[in-house]
Each structure stands twice: as C-alpha cells, then as structure tokens.
Coordinates of C-alpha atoms in Angstrom, one line a residue:
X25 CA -17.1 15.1 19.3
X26 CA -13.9 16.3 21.5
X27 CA -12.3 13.5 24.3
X28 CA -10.1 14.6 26.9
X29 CA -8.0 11.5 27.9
X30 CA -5.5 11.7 31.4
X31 CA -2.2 11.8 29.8
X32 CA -0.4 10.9 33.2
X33 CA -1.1 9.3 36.7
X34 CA -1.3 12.3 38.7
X35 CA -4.0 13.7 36.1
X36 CA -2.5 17.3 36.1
X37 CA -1.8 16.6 32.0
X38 CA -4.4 15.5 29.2
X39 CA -4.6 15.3 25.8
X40 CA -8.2 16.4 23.5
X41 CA -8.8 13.8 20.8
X42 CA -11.4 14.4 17.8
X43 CA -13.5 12.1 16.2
X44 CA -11.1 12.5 13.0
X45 CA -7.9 11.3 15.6
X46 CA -10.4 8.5 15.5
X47 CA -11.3 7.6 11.9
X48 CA -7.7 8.0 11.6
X49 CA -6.9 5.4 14.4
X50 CA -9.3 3.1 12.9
X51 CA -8.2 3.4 9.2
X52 CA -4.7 2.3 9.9
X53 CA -5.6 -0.3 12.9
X54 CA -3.3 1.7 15.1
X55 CA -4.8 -0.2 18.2
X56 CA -4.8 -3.1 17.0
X57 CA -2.1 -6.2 18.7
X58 CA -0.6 -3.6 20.0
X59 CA 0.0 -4.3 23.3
X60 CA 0.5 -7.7 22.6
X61 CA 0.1 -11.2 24.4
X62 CA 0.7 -9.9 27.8
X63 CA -1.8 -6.6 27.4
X64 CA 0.3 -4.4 29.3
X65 CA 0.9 -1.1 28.3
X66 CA 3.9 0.5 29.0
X67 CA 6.7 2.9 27.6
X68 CA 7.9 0.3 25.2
X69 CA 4.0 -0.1 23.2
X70 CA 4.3 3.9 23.2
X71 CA 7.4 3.4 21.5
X72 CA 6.1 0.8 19.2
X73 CA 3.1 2.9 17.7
X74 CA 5.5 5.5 17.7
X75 CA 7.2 3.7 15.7
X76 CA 4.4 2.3 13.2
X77 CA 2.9 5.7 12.0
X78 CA 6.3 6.8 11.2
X79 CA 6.7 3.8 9.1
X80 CA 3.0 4.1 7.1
X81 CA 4.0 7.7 7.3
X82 CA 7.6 7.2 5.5
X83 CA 6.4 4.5 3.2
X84 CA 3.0 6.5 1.5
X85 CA 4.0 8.1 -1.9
X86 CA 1.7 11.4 -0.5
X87 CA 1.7 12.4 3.3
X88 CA -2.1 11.5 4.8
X89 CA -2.7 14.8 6.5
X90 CA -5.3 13.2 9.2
X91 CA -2.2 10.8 10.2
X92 CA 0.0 13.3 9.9
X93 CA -2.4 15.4 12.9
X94 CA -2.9 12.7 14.7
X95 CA 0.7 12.1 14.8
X96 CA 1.3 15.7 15.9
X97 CA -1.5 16.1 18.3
X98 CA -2.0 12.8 20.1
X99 CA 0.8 9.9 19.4
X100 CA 3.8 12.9 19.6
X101 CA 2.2 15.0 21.9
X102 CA 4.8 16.2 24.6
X103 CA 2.4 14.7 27.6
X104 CA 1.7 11.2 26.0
X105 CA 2.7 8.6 28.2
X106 CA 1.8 4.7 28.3
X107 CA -1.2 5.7 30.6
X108 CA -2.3 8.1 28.4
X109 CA -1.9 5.4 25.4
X110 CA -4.2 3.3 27.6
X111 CA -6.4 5.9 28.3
X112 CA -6.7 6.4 24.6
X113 CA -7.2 2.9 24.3
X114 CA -9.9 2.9 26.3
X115 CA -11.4 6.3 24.6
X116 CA -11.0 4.7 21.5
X117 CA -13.6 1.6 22.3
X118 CA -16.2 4.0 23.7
X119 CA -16.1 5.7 20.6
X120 CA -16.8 2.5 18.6
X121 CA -19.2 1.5 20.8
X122 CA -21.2 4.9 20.4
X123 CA -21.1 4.4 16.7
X124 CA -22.8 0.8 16.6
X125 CA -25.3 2.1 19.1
X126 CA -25.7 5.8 16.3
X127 CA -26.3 3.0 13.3
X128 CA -30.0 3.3 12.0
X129 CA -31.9 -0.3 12.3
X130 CA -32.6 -2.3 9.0
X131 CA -35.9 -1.7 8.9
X132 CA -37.7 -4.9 8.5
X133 CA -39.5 -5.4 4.6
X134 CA -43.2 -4.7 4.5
X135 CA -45.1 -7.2 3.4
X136 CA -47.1 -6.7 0.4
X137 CA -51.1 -7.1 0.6

C-alpha cells in the first residue's frame, strides 16, 4: 500500500511512503523516543533520525538495502521537513493500526463431543 504524507505546511510538496518504508521504520524503531519528553517535532528531531540511520547504517558489517531506501526516499528526501516527519509520524500509527485490525482472530478451540 502507497502513503502520500504533506512534506510542508503550505502542502505544495509530499513524499509517497510504501509499506516496506514501513517494515523498515518498525524494524529499527525509528519512531520510537524520538521526539522526546516535550513531543515536539521540529528541525532538530529531523536532524536526530537523520542522524540515527546513518549511525545503524555505518555500524552494520553489510548495508540493509530497505534502510538504505528508506533513507534515500523518505528520511533524505529533498522536501522532508519536521512537518513532514510528523506527518510520517502520524502515517506510520495508521499503518499499525490497520495491521492489528488485518490479524486473523484466534479462533476459539472446539470442544470435543
């Protein structure tokens, strides 16, 4: 499934996101504390997950090619600005909340007779 966050206030740039941008944010925890105590996101939270996936990115003995994209498409991306981080934010919990409602039921055991 594509996304299409607002990359900036004025909502002339956006950004498309895939669900494997996605797996990829969840793997590493991207999202996770990032905007610290305060929730706020500005420039400086950009900067700081910026600053993350270059340092998992550096650090792994092989380059993870989903990171890598996500890196290159989204995170990188020319129009990526702290509203488009909290747009992504935002994307990115709709997307988890589609897959809990997707899960199949445990079905419930039969009793035998």
């Amino acid at each position: 499934m594509k996304y299409k966050i607002q990359a900036n206030a004025s909502g002339t740039r956006s950004i498309e996101i895939d669900d494997v941008h996605m797996q990829t944010i969840e793997k590493y925890g991207l999202l996770q504390n990032l905007a610290g105590s305060t929730g706020i996101i500005d420039e400086d939270v950009l900067e700081k997950l910026r600053l993350h996936c270059r340092s998992i990115l550096e650090t792994q003995s092989e380059v993870d090619r989903e990171l890598m994209n996500l890196c290159l498409d989204v995170v990188y991306h020319p129009n990526m600005k702290a509203i488009g981080l909290q747009n992504l934010q935002k994307a990115f919990g709709e997307w988890k909340q589609s897959l809990k409602e997707e899960e199949p039921k445990e079905e419930e055991p039969k009793e035998e007779q």
